[in-house]
Short mmCIF file of N, CA, C and O in Angstrom, two decimals:
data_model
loop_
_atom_site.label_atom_id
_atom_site.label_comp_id
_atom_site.label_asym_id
_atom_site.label_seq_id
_atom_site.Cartn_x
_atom_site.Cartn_y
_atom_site.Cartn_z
N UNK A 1 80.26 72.64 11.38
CA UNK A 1 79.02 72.10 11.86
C UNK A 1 79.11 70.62 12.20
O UNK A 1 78.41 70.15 13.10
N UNK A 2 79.83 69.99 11.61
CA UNK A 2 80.00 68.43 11.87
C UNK A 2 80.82 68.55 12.95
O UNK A 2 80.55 67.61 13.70
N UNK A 3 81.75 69.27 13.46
CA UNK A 3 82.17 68.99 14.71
C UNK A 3 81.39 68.95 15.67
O UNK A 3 81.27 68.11 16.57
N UNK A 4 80.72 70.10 15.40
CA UNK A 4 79.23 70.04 16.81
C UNK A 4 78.77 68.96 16.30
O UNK A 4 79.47 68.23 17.00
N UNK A 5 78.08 68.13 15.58
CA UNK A 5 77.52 67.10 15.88
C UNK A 5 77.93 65.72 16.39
O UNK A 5 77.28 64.79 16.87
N UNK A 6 79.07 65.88 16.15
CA UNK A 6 80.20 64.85 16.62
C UNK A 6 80.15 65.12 17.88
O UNK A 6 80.04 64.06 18.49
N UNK A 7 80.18 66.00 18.59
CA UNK A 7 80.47 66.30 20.09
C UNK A 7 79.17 66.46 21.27
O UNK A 7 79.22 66.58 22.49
N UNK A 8 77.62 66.37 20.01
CA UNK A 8 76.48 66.63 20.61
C UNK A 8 76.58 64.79 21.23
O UNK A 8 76.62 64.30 22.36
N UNK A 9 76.61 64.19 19.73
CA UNK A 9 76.37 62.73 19.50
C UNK A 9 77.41 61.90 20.82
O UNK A 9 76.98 61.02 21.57
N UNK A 10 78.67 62.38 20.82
CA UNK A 10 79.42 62.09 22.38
C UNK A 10 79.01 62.38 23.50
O UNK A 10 79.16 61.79 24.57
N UNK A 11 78.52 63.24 23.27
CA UNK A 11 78.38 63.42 24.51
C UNK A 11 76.70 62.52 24.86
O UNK A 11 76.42 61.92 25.90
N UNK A 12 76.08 62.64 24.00
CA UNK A 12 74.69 61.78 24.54
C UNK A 12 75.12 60.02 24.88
O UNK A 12 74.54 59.28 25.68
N UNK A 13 75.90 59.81 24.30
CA UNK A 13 76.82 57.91 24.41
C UNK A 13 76.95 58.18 25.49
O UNK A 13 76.02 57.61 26.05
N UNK A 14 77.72 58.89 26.48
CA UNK A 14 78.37 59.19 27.58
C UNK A 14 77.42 59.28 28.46
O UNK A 14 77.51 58.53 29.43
N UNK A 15 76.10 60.32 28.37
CA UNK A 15 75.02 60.01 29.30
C UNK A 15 74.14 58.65 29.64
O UNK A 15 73.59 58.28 30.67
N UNK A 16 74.23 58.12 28.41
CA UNK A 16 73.54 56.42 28.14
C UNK A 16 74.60 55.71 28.81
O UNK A 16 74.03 54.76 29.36
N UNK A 17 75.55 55.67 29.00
CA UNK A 17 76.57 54.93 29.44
C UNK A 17 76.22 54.93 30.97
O UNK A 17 75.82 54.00 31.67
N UNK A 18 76.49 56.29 31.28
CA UNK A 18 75.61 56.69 32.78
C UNK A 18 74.72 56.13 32.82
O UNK A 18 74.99 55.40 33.78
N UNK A 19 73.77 55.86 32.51
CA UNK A 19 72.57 55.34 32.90
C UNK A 19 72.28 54.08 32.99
O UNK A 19 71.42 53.60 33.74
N UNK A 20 73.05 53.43 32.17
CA UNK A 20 73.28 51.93 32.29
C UNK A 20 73.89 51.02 33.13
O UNK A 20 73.77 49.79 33.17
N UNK A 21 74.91 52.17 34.17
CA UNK A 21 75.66 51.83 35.16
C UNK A 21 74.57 51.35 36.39
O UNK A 21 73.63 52.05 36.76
N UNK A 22 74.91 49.99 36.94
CA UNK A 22 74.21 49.47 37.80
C UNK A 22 74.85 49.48 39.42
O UNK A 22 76.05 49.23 39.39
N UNK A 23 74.39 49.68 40.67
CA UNK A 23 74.88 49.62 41.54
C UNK A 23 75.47 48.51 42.07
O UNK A 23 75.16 47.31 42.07
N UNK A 24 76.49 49.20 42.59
CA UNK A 24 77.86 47.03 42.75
C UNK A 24 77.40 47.19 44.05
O UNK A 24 77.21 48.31 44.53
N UNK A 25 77.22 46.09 44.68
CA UNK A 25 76.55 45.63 45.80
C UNK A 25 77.78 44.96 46.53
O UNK A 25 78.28 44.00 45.94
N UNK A 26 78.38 45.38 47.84
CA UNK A 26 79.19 44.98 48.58
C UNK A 26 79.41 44.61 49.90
O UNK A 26 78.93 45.47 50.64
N UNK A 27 79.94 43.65 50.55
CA UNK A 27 79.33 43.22 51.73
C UNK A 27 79.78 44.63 52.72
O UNK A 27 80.43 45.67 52.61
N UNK A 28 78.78 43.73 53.96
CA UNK A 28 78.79 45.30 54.80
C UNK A 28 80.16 45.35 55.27
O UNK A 28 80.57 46.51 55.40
N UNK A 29 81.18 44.25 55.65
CA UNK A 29 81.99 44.04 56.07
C UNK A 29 83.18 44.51 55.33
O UNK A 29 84.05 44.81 56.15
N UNK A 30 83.54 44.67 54.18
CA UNK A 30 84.05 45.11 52.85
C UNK A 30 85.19 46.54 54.33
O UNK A 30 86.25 46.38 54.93
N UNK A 31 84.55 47.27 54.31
CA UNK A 31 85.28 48.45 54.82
C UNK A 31 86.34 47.89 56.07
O UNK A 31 87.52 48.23 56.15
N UNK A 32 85.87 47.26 56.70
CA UNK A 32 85.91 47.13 58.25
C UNK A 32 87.55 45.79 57.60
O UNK A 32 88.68 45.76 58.08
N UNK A 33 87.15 45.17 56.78
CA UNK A 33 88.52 44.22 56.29
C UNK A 33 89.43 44.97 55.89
O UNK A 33 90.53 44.96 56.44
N UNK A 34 89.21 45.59 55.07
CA UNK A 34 90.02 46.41 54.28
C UNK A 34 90.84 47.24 55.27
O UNK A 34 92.04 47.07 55.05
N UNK A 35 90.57 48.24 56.49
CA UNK A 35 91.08 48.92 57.22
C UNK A 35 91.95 47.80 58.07
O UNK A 35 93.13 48.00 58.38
N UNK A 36 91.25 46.65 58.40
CA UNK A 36 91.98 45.71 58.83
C UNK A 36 93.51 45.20 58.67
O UNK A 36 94.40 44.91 59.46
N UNK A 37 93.34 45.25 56.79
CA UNK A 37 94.24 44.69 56.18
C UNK A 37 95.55 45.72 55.91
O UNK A 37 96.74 45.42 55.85
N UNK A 38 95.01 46.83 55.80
CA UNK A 38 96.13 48.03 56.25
C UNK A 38 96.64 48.03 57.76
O UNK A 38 97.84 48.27 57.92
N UNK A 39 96.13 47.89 58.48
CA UNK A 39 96.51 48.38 59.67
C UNK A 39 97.74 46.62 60.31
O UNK A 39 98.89 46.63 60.75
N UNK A 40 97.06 45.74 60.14
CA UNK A 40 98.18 44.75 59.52
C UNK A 40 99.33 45.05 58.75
O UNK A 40 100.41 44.77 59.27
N UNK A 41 99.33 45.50 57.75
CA UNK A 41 100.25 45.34 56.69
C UNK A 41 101.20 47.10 56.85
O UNK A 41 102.11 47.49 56.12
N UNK A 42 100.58 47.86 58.06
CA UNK A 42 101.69 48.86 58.24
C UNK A 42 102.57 48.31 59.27
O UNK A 42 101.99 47.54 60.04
N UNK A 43 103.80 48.50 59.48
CA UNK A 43 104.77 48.29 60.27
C UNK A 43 105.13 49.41 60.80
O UNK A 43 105.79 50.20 60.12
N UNK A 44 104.67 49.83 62.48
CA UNK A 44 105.26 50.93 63.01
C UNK A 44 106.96 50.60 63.47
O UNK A 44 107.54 49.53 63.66
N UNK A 45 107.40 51.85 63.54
CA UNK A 45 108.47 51.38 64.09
C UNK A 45 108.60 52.27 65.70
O UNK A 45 108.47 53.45 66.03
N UNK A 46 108.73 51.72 66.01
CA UNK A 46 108.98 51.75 67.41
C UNK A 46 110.05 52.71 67.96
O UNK A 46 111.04 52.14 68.42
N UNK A 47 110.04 53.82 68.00
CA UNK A 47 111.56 54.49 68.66
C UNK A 47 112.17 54.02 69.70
O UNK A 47 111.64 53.04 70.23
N UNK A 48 113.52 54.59 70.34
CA UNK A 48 114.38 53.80 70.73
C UNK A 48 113.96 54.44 72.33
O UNK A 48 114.33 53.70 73.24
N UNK A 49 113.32 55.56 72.74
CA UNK A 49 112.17 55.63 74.10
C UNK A 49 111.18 55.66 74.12
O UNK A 49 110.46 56.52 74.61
N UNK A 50 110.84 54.47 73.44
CA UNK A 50 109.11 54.74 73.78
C UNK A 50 108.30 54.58 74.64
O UNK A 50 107.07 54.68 74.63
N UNK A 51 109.27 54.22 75.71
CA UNK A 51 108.65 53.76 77.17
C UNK A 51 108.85 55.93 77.57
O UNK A 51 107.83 56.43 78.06
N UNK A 52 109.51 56.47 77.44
CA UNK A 52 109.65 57.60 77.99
C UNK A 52 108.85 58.54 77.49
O UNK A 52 109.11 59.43 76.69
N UNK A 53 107.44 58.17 78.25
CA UNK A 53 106.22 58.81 77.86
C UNK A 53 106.32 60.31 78.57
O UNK A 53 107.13 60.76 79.38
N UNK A 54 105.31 60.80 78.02
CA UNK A 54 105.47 62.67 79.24
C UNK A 54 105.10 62.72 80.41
O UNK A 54 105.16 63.76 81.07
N UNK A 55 104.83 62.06 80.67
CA UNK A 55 104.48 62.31 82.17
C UNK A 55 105.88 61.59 83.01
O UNK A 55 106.19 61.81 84.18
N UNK A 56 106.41 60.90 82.27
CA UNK A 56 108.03 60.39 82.82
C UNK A 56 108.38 61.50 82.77
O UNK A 56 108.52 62.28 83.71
N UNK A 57 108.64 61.78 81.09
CA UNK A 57 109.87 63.33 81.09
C UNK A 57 109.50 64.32 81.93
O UNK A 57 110.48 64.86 82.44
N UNK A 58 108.26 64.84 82.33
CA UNK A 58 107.79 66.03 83.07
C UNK A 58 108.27 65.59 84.59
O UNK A 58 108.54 66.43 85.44
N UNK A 59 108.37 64.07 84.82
CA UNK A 59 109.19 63.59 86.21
C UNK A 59 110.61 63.65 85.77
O UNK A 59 111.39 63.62 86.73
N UNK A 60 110.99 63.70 84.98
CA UNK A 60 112.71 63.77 84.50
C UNK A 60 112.56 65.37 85.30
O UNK A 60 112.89 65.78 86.41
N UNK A 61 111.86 66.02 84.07
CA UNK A 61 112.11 67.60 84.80
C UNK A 61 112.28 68.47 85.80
O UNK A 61 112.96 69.49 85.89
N UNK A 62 111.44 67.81 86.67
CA UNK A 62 111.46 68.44 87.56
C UNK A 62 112.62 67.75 88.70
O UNK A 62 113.15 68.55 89.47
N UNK A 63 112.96 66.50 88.79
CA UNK A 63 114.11 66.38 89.61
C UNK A 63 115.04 66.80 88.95
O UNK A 63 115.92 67.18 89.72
N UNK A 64 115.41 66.98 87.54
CA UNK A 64 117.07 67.56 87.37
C UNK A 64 116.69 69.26 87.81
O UNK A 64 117.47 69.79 88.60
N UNK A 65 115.55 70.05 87.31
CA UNK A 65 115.27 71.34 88.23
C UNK A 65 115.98 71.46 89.75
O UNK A 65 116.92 72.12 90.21
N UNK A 66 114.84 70.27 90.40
CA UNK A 66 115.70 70.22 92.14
C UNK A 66 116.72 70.31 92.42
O UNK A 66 117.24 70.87 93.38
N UNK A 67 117.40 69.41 91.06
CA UNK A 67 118.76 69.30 91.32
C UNK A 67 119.71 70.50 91.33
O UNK A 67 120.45 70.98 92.19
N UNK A 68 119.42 70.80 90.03
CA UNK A 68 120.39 72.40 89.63
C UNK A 68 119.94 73.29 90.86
O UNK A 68 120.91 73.72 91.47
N UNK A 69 118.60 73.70 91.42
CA UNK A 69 118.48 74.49 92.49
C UNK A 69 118.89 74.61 93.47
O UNK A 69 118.92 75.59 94.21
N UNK A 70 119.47 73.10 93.66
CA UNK A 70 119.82 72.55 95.28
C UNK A 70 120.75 72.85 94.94
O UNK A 70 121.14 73.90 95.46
N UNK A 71 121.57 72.31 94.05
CA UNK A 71 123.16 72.82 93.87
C UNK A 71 123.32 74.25 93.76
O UNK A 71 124.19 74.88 94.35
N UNK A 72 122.46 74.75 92.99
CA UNK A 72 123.14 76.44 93.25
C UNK A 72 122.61 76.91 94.53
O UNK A 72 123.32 77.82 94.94
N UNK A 73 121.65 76.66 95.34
CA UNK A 73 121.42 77.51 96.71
C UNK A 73 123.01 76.79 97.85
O UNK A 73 123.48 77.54 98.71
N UNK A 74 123.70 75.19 97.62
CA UNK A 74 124.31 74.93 98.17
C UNK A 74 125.60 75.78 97.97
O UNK A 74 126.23 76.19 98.94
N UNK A 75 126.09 76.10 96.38
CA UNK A 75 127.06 76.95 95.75
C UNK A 75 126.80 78.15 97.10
O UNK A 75 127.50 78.20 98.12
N UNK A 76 125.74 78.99 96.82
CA UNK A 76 126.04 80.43 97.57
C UNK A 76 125.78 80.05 99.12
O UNK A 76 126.10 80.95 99.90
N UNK A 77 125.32 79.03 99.62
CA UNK A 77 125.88 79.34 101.17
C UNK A 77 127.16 78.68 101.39
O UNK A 77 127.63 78.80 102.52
N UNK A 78 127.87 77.95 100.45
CA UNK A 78 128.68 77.75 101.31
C UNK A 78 129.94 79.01 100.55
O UNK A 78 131.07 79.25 100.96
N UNK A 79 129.54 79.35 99.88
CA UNK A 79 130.56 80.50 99.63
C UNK A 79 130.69 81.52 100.21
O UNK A 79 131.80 82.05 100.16
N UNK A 80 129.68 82.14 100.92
CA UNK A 80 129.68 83.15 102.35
C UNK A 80 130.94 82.21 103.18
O UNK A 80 132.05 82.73 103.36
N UNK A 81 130.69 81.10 103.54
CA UNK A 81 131.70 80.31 104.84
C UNK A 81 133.04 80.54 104.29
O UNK A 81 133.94 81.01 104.99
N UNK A 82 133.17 80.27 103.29
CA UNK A 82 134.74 80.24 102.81
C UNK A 82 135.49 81.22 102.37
O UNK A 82 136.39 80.99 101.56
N UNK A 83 135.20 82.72 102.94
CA UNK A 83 135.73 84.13 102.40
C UNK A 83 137.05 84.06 103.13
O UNK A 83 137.91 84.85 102.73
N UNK A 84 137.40 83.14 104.27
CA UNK A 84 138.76 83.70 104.82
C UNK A 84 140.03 82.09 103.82
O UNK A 84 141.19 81.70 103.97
N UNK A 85 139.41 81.90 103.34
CA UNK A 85 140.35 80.39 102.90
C UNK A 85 140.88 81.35 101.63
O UNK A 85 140.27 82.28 101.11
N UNK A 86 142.92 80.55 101.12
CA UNK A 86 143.35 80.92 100.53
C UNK A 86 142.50 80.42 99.24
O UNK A 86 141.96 79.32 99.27
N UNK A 87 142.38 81.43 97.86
CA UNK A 87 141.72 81.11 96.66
C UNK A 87 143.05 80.93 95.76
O UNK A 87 144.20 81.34 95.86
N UNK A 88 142.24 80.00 94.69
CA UNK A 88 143.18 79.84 93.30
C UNK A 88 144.14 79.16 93.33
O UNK A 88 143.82 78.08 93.83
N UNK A 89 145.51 79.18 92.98
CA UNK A 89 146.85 78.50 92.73
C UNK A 89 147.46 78.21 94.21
O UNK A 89 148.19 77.30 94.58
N UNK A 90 146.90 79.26 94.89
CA UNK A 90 147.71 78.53 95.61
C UNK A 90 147.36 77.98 97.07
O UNK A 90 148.12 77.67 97.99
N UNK A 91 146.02 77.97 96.97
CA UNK A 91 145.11 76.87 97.40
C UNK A 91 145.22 75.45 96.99
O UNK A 91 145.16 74.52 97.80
N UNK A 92 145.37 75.31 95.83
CA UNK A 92 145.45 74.37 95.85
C UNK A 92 147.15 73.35 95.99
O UNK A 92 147.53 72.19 96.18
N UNK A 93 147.73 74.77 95.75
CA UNK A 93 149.38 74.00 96.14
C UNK A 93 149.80 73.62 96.87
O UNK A 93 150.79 72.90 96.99
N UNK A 94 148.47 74.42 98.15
CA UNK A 94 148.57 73.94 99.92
C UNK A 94 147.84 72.79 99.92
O UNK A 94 148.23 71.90 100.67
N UNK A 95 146.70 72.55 99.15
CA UNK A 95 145.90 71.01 99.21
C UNK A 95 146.69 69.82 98.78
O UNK A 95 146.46 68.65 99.09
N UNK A 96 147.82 70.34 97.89
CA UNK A 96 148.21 68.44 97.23
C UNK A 96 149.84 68.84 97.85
O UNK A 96 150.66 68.01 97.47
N UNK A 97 150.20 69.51 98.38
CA UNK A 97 151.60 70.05 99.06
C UNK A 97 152.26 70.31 98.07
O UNK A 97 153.02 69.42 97.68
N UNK A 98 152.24 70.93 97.70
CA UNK A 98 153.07 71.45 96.00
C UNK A 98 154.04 72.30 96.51
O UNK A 98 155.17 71.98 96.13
N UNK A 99 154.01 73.15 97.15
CA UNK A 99 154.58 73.99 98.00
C UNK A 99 156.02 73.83 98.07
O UNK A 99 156.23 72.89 98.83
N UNK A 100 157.30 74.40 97.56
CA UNK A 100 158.70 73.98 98.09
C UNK A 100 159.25 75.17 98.32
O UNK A 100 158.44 76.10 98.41
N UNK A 101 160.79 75.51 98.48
CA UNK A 101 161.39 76.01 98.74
C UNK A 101 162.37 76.57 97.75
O UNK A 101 162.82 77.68 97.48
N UNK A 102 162.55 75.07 97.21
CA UNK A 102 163.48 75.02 96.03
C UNK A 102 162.65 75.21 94.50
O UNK A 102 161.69 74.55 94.10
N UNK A 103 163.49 76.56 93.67
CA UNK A 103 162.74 77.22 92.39
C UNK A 103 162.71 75.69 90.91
O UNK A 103 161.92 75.58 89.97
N UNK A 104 163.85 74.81 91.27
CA UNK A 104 163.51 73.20 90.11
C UNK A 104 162.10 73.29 89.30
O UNK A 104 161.09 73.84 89.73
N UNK A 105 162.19 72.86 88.48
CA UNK A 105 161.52 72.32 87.82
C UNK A 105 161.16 71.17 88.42
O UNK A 105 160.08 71.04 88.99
N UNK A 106 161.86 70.42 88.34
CA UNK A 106 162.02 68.92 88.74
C UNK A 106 161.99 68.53 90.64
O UNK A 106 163.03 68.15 91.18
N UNK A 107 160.98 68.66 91.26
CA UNK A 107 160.72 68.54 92.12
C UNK A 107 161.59 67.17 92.48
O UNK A 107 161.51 66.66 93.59
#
């Protein structure tokens, strides 16, 4: 039984305590510094493109697109033109004259 009264008697201190609490009065400005003083005292850091906003990269995109397209539509026409030219090794042995007579090693 003395515990309950011990814990009635706490707990009523605790409501008086409450009640005695007075409102802290703070300037209006209080918030508006404070966010201030954070936004000061964070240090962004800056990445190493931060100029390479999206609407750059979406211009990056689409010319390396052009690019690869142009190059592969240039790949297949000009590969129709070149069906009668020698292919492979020894195309190119005729391009840098590699070409001999003699089986040497040692050109």
């Amino acid at each position: 039984m003395k515990n309950k009264e011990v814990i009635n008697q706490q707990v009523e201190d605790t409501f008086k305590v409450l009640d005695s609490i007075e409102e802290v009065k703070v300037n209006h400005f209080f918030k508006h510094k404070v966010l201030q003083q954070i936004n000061v005292e964070k240090a962004e850091k800056k990445s190493v493109f931060y100029w390479f906003t999206p609407k750059l990269q979406l211009a990056t995109l689409c010319i390396l697109l052009l690019l690869n397209f142009g190059t592969i539509f240039y790949l297949f026409n000009n590969s129709v033109d070149n069906t009668n030219t020698v292919s492979g090794i020894d195309a190119f042995a005729q391009e840098y004259s590699l070409q001999s007579e003699n089986n040497s090693i040692l050109n």
